[in-house]
Amino acid sequence: MEQLEFFDIPSPCRGICEVNHRGLCRGCLRSREERFHWQTFSDSQKREILRLCTQRRHKLILEVIAARQQAADPEQPATEKDLFDAADEDVDQEAAPRAPRA
């Protein structure tokens, strides 16, 4: 049974409409089909797409962190624990309030 929704689920579009090497939008990480058919999807399908976008974003963050660690110390392979610790630090830095620029 589908849950009733009182509000439309907004598009996750961020206005950065460029495609990466995997065919995903660089801004919202949706596939071409997900972007083109957003308005025709049911709310449950939209929620699933949003879940997939979040999953893709986390995977991308981990890949970037691993690449940075590898560039910093090519002799030392990054462990999974290191990746998650670094991801937590990056998320904490993004969530921290920033001082206004002078």
Short mmCIF file of N, CA, C and O in Angstrom, two decimals:
data_model
loop_
_atom_site.label_atom_id
_atom_site.label_comp_id
_atom_site.label_asym_id
_atom_site.label_seq_id
_atom_site.Cartn_x
_atom_site.Cartn_y
_atom_site.Cartn_z
N MET A 1 0.84 -1.17 0.00
CA MET A 1 0.00 0.00 0.00
C MET A 1 0.90 1.24 0.00
O MET A 1 1.81 1.37 0.79
N GLU A 2 0.63 2.15 -0.91
CA GLU A 2 1.43 3.36 -1.03
C GLU A 2 0.99 4.41 -0.02
O GLU A 2 -0.20 4.62 0.21
N GLN A 3 1.97 5.05 0.59
CA GLN A 3 1.70 6.09 1.56
C GLN A 3 1.17 7.34 0.85
O GLN A 3 1.66 7.72 -0.20
N LEU A 4 0.18 7.98 1.44
CA LEU A 4 -0.36 9.20 0.87
C LEU A 4 0.62 10.35 1.07
O LEU A 4 1.22 10.49 2.12
N GLU A 5 0.77 11.15 0.04
CA GLU A 5 1.65 12.32 0.11
C GLU A 5 0.79 13.57 -0.02
O GLU A 5 -0.09 13.65 -0.86
N PHE A 6 1.06 14.55 0.82
CA PHE A 6 0.33 15.81 0.76
C PHE A 6 1.05 16.84 -0.08
O PHE A 6 0.46 17.81 -0.53
N PHE A 7 2.35 16.64 -0.29
CA PHE A 7 3.14 17.59 -1.07
C PHE A 7 3.87 16.83 -2.17
O PHE A 7 4.25 15.69 -1.99
N ASP A 8 4.06 17.51 -3.29
CA ASP A 8 4.83 16.91 -4.37
C ASP A 8 6.27 16.74 -3.94
O ASP A 8 6.79 17.53 -3.14
N ILE A 9 6.92 15.72 -4.46
CA ILE A 9 8.34 15.52 -4.20
C ILE A 9 9.08 16.35 -5.24
O ILE A 9 8.95 16.11 -6.44
N PRO A 10 9.84 17.36 -4.79
CA PRO A 10 10.50 18.24 -5.76
C PRO A 10 11.65 17.54 -6.47
O PRO A 10 12.26 16.61 -5.95
N SER A 11 11.94 18.02 -7.64
CA SER A 11 13.07 17.51 -8.40
C SER A 11 14.37 17.84 -7.67
O SER A 11 14.52 18.94 -7.13
N PRO A 12 15.32 16.92 -7.66
CA PRO A 12 16.61 17.19 -7.00
C PRO A 12 17.57 18.00 -7.87
O PRO A 12 18.72 18.18 -7.50
N CYS A 13 17.10 18.51 -8.99
CA CYS A 13 17.95 19.26 -9.91
C CYS A 13 18.62 20.43 -9.18
O CYS A 13 17.97 21.16 -8.44
N ARG A 14 19.92 20.59 -9.43
CA ARG A 14 20.69 21.67 -8.81
C ARG A 14 21.11 22.71 -9.84
O ARG A 14 21.87 23.62 -9.54
N GLY A 15 20.65 22.53 -11.07
CA GLY A 15 20.97 23.48 -12.12
C GLY A 15 22.36 23.30 -12.71
O GLY A 15 22.86 24.18 -13.40
N ILE A 16 23.02 22.18 -12.42
CA ILE A 16 24.33 21.86 -13.00
C ILE A 16 24.09 20.71 -13.96
O ILE A 16 24.32 19.56 -13.63
N CYS A 17 23.60 21.00 -15.10
CA CYS A 17 23.14 19.96 -16.02
C CYS A 17 24.23 19.56 -17.01
O CYS A 17 24.21 19.93 -18.18
N GLU A 18 25.21 18.83 -16.50
CA GLU A 18 26.28 18.27 -17.30
C GLU A 18 26.37 16.79 -16.97
O GLU A 18 26.11 16.38 -15.85
N VAL A 19 26.74 16.00 -17.96
CA VAL A 19 26.80 14.55 -17.77
C VAL A 19 28.24 14.13 -17.52
O VAL A 19 29.15 14.59 -18.21
N ASN A 20 28.45 13.27 -16.52
CA ASN A 20 29.79 12.76 -16.25
C ASN A 20 30.07 11.53 -17.12
O ASN A 20 29.24 11.14 -17.94
N HIS A 21 31.23 10.92 -16.93
CA HIS A 21 31.63 9.78 -17.75
C HIS A 21 30.75 8.55 -17.54
O HIS A 21 30.78 7.63 -18.35
N ARG A 22 29.96 8.52 -16.48
CA ARG A 22 29.06 7.39 -16.23
C ARG A 22 27.65 7.64 -16.78
O ARG A 22 26.78 6.81 -16.63
N GLY A 23 27.43 8.83 -17.35
CA GLY A 23 26.11 9.15 -17.88
C GLY A 23 25.17 9.72 -16.85
O GLY A 23 23.98 9.82 -17.08
N LEU A 24 25.71 10.10 -15.68
CA LEU A 24 24.90 10.70 -14.62
C LEU A 24 25.09 12.20 -14.63
O LEU A 24 26.18 12.70 -14.92
N CYS A 25 24.05 12.92 -14.27
CA CYS A 25 24.14 14.37 -14.16
C CYS A 25 25.13 14.72 -13.04
O CYS A 25 25.07 14.15 -11.96
N ARG A 26 26.01 15.66 -13.29
CA ARG A 26 27.00 16.06 -12.28
C ARG A 26 26.36 16.75 -11.08
O ARG A 26 26.89 16.70 -9.98
N GLY A 27 25.22 17.38 -11.28
CA GLY A 27 24.57 18.10 -10.19
C GLY A 27 23.76 17.21 -9.27
O GLY A 27 23.95 17.20 -8.06
N CYS A 28 22.83 16.46 -9.86
CA CYS A 28 21.90 15.68 -9.03
C CYS A 28 22.18 14.18 -9.05
O CYS A 28 21.56 13.43 -8.30
N LEU A 29 23.07 13.74 -9.92
CA LEU A 29 23.45 12.32 -10.05
C LEU A 29 22.32 11.42 -10.52
O LEU A 29 22.29 10.24 -10.19
N ARG A 30 21.39 11.99 -11.28
CA ARG A 30 20.35 11.15 -11.88
C ARG A 30 20.78 10.73 -13.28
O ARG A 30 21.51 11.44 -13.96
N SER A 31 20.27 9.57 -13.71
CA SER A 31 20.52 9.11 -15.07
C SER A 31 19.66 9.91 -16.04
O SER A 31 18.76 10.66 -15.63
N ARG A 32 19.92 9.73 -17.30
CA ARG A 32 19.14 10.43 -18.32
C ARG A 32 17.66 10.10 -18.20
O ARG A 32 16.81 10.98 -18.21
N GLU A 33 17.34 8.82 -18.07
CA GLU A 33 15.94 8.41 -17.95
C GLU A 33 15.29 8.99 -16.70
O GLU A 33 14.14 9.41 -16.72
N GLU A 34 16.04 8.99 -15.62
CA GLU A 34 15.50 9.53 -14.36
C GLU A 34 15.21 11.03 -14.49
O GLU A 34 14.23 11.52 -13.93
N ARG A 35 16.07 11.75 -15.21
CA ARG A 35 15.84 13.19 -15.40
C ARG A 35 14.68 13.45 -16.34
O ARG A 35 13.82 14.28 -16.06
N PHE A 36 14.68 12.76 -17.47
CA PHE A 36 13.67 13.04 -18.50
C PHE A 36 12.26 12.64 -18.09
O PHE A 36 11.29 13.26 -18.50
N HIS A 37 12.11 11.60 -17.27
CA HIS A 37 10.78 11.10 -16.92
C HIS A 37 10.37 11.43 -15.49
O HIS A 37 9.41 10.85 -14.97
N TRP A 38 11.06 12.37 -14.85
CA TRP A 38 10.78 12.70 -13.45
C TRP A 38 9.30 13.02 -13.24
O TRP A 38 8.68 12.55 -12.28
N GLN A 39 8.71 13.82 -14.10
CA GLN A 39 7.33 14.26 -13.92
C GLN A 39 6.31 13.12 -14.07
O GLN A 39 5.19 13.24 -13.58
N THR A 40 6.70 12.05 -14.73
CA THR A 40 5.76 10.94 -14.93
C THR A 40 5.88 9.85 -13.87
O THR A 40 5.03 8.97 -13.81
N PHE A 41 6.93 9.91 -13.05
CA PHE A 41 7.12 8.88 -12.03
C PHE A 41 6.16 9.07 -10.87
O PHE A 41 5.77 10.19 -10.53
N SER A 42 5.79 7.96 -10.25
CA SER A 42 4.97 8.01 -9.03
C SER A 42 5.84 8.50 -7.87
O SER A 42 7.07 8.53 -7.97
N ASP A 43 5.21 8.88 -6.77
CA ASP A 43 5.96 9.35 -5.61
C ASP A 43 6.91 8.28 -5.07
O ASP A 43 8.03 8.58 -4.66
N SER A 44 6.48 7.02 -5.09
CA SER A 44 7.37 5.96 -4.60
C SER A 44 8.58 5.79 -5.53
O SER A 44 9.69 5.55 -5.06
N GLN A 45 8.38 5.94 -6.83
CA GLN A 45 9.50 5.87 -7.77
C GLN A 45 10.45 7.05 -7.54
O GLN A 45 11.67 6.89 -7.59
N LYS A 46 9.89 8.23 -7.29
CA LYS A 46 10.72 9.41 -7.04
C LYS A 46 11.55 9.22 -5.76
O LYS A 46 12.73 9.57 -5.73
N ARG A 47 10.94 8.67 -4.73
CA ARG A 47 11.68 8.42 -3.49
C ARG A 47 12.82 7.43 -3.72
O ARG A 47 13.91 7.59 -3.18
N GLU A 48 12.57 6.43 -4.54
CA GLU A 48 13.61 5.45 -4.85
C GLU A 48 14.75 6.12 -5.63
O GLU A 48 15.93 5.86 -5.36
N ILE A 49 14.43 6.99 -6.55
CA ILE A 49 15.46 7.71 -7.30
C ILE A 49 16.27 8.59 -6.36
O ILE A 49 17.50 8.65 -6.45
N LEU A 50 15.61 9.27 -5.44
CA LEU A 50 16.32 10.11 -4.47
C LEU A 50 17.24 9.27 -3.60
O LEU A 50 18.36 9.68 -3.28
N ARG A 51 16.79 8.06 -3.22
CA ARG A 51 17.63 7.16 -2.45
C ARG A 51 18.86 6.75 -3.26
O ARG A 51 19.98 6.75 -2.74
N LEU A 52 18.65 6.44 -4.53
CA LEU A 52 19.77 6.06 -5.40
C LEU A 52 20.75 7.22 -5.57
O LEU A 52 21.97 7.02 -5.57
N CYS A 53 20.23 8.44 -5.70
CA CYS A 53 21.10 9.62 -5.83
C CYS A 53 21.96 9.80 -4.59
O CYS A 53 23.15 10.11 -4.69
N THR A 54 21.37 9.61 -3.42
CA THR A 54 22.12 9.72 -2.17
C THR A 54 23.20 8.64 -2.11
O THR A 54 24.34 8.92 -1.74
N GLN A 55 22.85 7.44 -2.51
CA GLN A 55 23.81 6.33 -2.53
C GLN A 55 24.95 6.65 -3.50
O GLN A 55 26.12 6.42 -3.19
N ARG A 56 24.62 7.16 -4.68
CA ARG A 56 25.64 7.51 -5.66
C ARG A 56 26.55 8.62 -5.13
O ARG A 56 27.76 8.59 -5.34
N ARG A 57 25.98 9.61 -4.45
CA ARG A 57 26.77 10.71 -3.90
C ARG A 57 27.76 10.20 -2.85
O ARG A 57 28.93 10.59 -2.84
N HIS A 58 27.31 9.31 -1.97
CA HIS A 58 28.20 8.74 -0.95
C HIS A 58 29.34 7.95 -1.60
O HIS A 58 30.50 8.06 -1.19
N LYS A 59 29.02 7.18 -2.62
CA LYS A 59 30.05 6.40 -3.32
C LYS A 59 31.05 7.33 -3.99
O LYS A 59 32.27 7.10 -3.91
N LEU A 60 30.57 8.41 -4.59
CA LEU A 60 31.45 9.38 -5.23
C LEU A 60 32.37 10.05 -4.21
O LEU A 60 33.57 10.22 -4.46
N ILE A 61 31.83 10.41 -3.06
CA ILE A 61 32.64 11.01 -2.00
C ILE A 61 33.75 10.06 -1.57
O ILE A 61 34.90 10.47 -1.41
N LEU A 62 33.41 8.79 -1.39
CA LEU A 62 34.43 7.81 -0.99
C LEU A 62 35.50 7.65 -2.06
O LEU A 62 36.69 7.51 -1.74
N GLU A 63 35.11 7.70 -3.33
CA GLU A 63 36.09 7.59 -4.41
C GLU A 63 37.03 8.79 -4.42
O GLU A 63 38.23 8.64 -4.61
N VAL A 64 36.50 9.98 -4.19
CA VAL A 64 37.32 11.18 -4.16
C VAL A 64 38.29 11.12 -2.99
O VAL A 64 39.47 11.45 -3.12
N ILE A 65 37.80 10.71 -1.84
CA ILE A 65 38.65 10.62 -0.65
C ILE A 65 39.76 9.60 -0.88
O ILE A 65 40.93 9.84 -0.55
N ALA A 66 39.43 8.47 -1.46
CA ALA A 66 40.44 7.44 -1.74
C ALA A 66 41.49 7.97 -2.71
O ALA A 66 42.69 7.72 -2.53
N ALA A 67 41.06 8.70 -3.72
CA ALA A 67 42.01 9.27 -4.69
C ALA A 67 42.92 10.28 -4.02
O ALA A 67 44.12 10.33 -4.30
N ARG A 68 42.37 11.11 -3.13
CA ARG A 68 43.19 12.10 -2.41
C ARG A 68 44.21 11.41 -1.51
O ARG A 68 45.36 11.83 -1.43
N GLN A 69 43.77 10.38 -0.81
CA GLN A 69 44.70 9.66 0.07
C GLN A 69 45.79 8.97 -0.74
O GLN A 69 46.94 8.95 -0.34
N GLN A 70 45.40 8.41 -1.87
CA GLN A 70 46.38 7.73 -2.73
C GLN A 70 47.38 8.74 -3.28
O GLN A 70 48.57 8.45 -3.35
N ALA A 71 46.93 9.93 -3.63
CA ALA A 71 47.83 10.97 -4.14
C ALA A 71 48.76 11.46 -3.04
O ALA A 71 49.93 11.77 -3.31
N ALA A 72 48.27 11.53 -1.82
CA ALA A 72 49.08 12.01 -0.70
C ALA A 72 50.15 11.00 -0.32
O ALA A 72 51.26 11.38 0.03
N ASP A 73 49.82 9.73 -0.36
CA ASP A 73 50.78 8.68 0.02
C ASP A 73 50.56 7.46 -0.87
O ASP A 73 49.85 6.52 -0.50
N PRO A 74 51.17 7.45 -2.06
CA PRO A 74 50.93 6.35 -2.99
C PRO A 74 51.41 4.99 -2.50
O PRO A 74 50.96 3.96 -2.99
N GLU A 75 52.28 4.97 -1.51
CA GLU A 75 52.79 3.70 -0.98
C GLU A 75 51.79 3.02 -0.06
O GLU A 75 51.80 1.82 0.12
N GLN A 76 50.91 3.81 0.55
CA GLN A 76 49.98 3.31 1.57
C GLN A 76 48.59 3.11 0.97
O GLN A 76 47.92 4.06 0.62
N PRO A 77 48.11 1.85 0.84
CA PRO A 77 46.74 1.66 0.35
C PRO A 77 45.73 2.07 1.42
O PRO A 77 45.94 1.84 2.62
N ALA A 78 44.67 2.72 1.00
CA ALA A 78 43.63 3.16 1.94
C ALA A 78 42.77 1.98 2.35
O ALA A 78 42.36 1.17 1.51
N THR A 79 42.50 1.87 3.64
CA THR A 79 41.61 0.82 4.12
C THR A 79 40.19 1.35 4.15
O THR A 79 39.95 2.55 4.07
N GLU A 80 39.24 0.45 4.27
CA GLU A 80 37.83 0.86 4.31
C GLU A 80 37.56 1.75 5.52
O GLU A 80 36.85 2.73 5.43
N LYS A 81 38.18 1.42 6.67
CA LYS A 81 38.00 2.25 7.86
C LYS A 81 38.51 3.66 7.62
O LYS A 81 37.87 4.64 7.98
N ASP A 82 39.68 3.79 6.96
CA ASP A 82 40.23 5.11 6.64
C ASP A 82 39.26 5.91 5.77
O ASP A 82 39.07 7.10 5.96
N LEU A 83 38.65 5.23 4.79
CA LEU A 83 37.73 5.91 3.89
C LEU A 83 36.52 6.45 4.65
O LEU A 83 36.09 7.59 4.44
N PHE A 84 35.97 5.64 5.55
CA PHE A 84 34.79 6.09 6.28
C PHE A 84 35.14 7.20 7.27
O PHE A 84 34.38 8.13 7.44
N ASP A 85 36.31 7.10 7.90
CA ASP A 85 36.74 8.17 8.81
C ASP A 85 36.92 9.47 8.05
O ASP A 85 36.49 10.54 8.49
N ALA A 86 37.54 9.41 6.88
CA ALA A 86 37.75 10.61 6.08
C ALA A 86 36.43 11.16 5.56
O ALA A 86 36.24 12.37 5.49
N ALA A 87 35.50 10.27 5.20
CA ALA A 87 34.19 10.71 4.73
C ALA A 87 33.46 11.44 5.84
O ALA A 87 32.82 12.47 5.62
N ASP A 88 33.55 10.93 7.07
CA ASP A 88 32.92 11.59 8.21
C ASP A 88 33.51 12.98 8.42
O ASP A 88 32.80 13.93 8.70
N GLU A 89 34.82 13.10 8.28
CA GLU A 89 35.47 14.40 8.45
C GLU A 89 35.00 15.37 7.39
O GLU A 89 34.73 16.54 7.68
N ASP A 90 34.91 14.91 6.12
CA ASP A 90 34.45 15.79 5.04
C ASP A 90 33.01 16.24 5.27
O ASP A 90 32.67 17.40 5.06
N VAL A 91 32.16 15.32 5.72
CA VAL A 91 30.77 15.67 5.99
C VAL A 91 30.68 16.66 7.14
O VAL A 91 29.94 17.63 7.09
N ASP A 92 31.50 16.44 8.19
CA ASP A 92 31.52 17.36 9.32
C ASP A 92 31.96 18.75 8.88
O ASP A 92 31.41 19.76 9.31
N GLN A 93 32.95 18.83 8.00
CA GLN A 93 33.43 20.12 7.53
C GLN A 93 32.36 20.82 6.69
O GLN A 93 32.20 22.03 6.76
N GLU A 94 31.62 20.06 5.87
CA GLU A 94 30.56 20.65 5.06
C GLU A 94 29.42 21.15 5.92
O GLU A 94 28.80 22.15 5.62
N ALA A 95 29.15 20.46 7.02
CA ALA A 95 28.02 20.83 7.89
C ALA A 95 28.37 21.96 8.84
O ALA A 95 27.49 22.62 9.36
N ALA A 96 29.65 22.20 9.06
CA ALA A 96 30.07 23.23 10.01
C ALA A 96 29.72 24.61 9.47
O ALA A 96 29.87 24.87 8.26
N PRO A 97 29.26 25.52 10.33
CA PRO A 97 28.96 26.87 9.87
C PRO A 97 30.24 27.57 9.45
O PRO A 97 31.30 27.39 10.04
N ARG A 98 30.14 28.36 8.41
CA ARG A 98 31.30 29.04 7.89
C ARG A 98 31.24 30.51 8.25
O ARG A 98 30.17 31.13 8.25
N ALA A 99 32.40 31.05 8.56
CA ALA A 99 32.48 32.47 8.91
C ALA A 99 32.29 33.30 7.64
O ALA A 99 32.75 32.92 6.55
N PRO A 100 31.61 34.43 7.74
CA PRO A 100 31.43 35.28 6.56
C PRO A 100 32.78 35.83 6.09
O PRO A 100 33.66 36.10 6.88
N ARG A 101 32.88 35.96 4.79
CA ARG A 101 34.13 36.49 4.21
C ARG A 101 34.17 38.00 4.37
O ARG A 101 33.17 38.67 4.21
N ALA A 102 35.35 38.49 4.68
CA ALA A 102 35.51 39.93 4.89
C ALA A 102 35.88 40.62 3.60
O ALA A 102 36.34 40.10 2.67
#
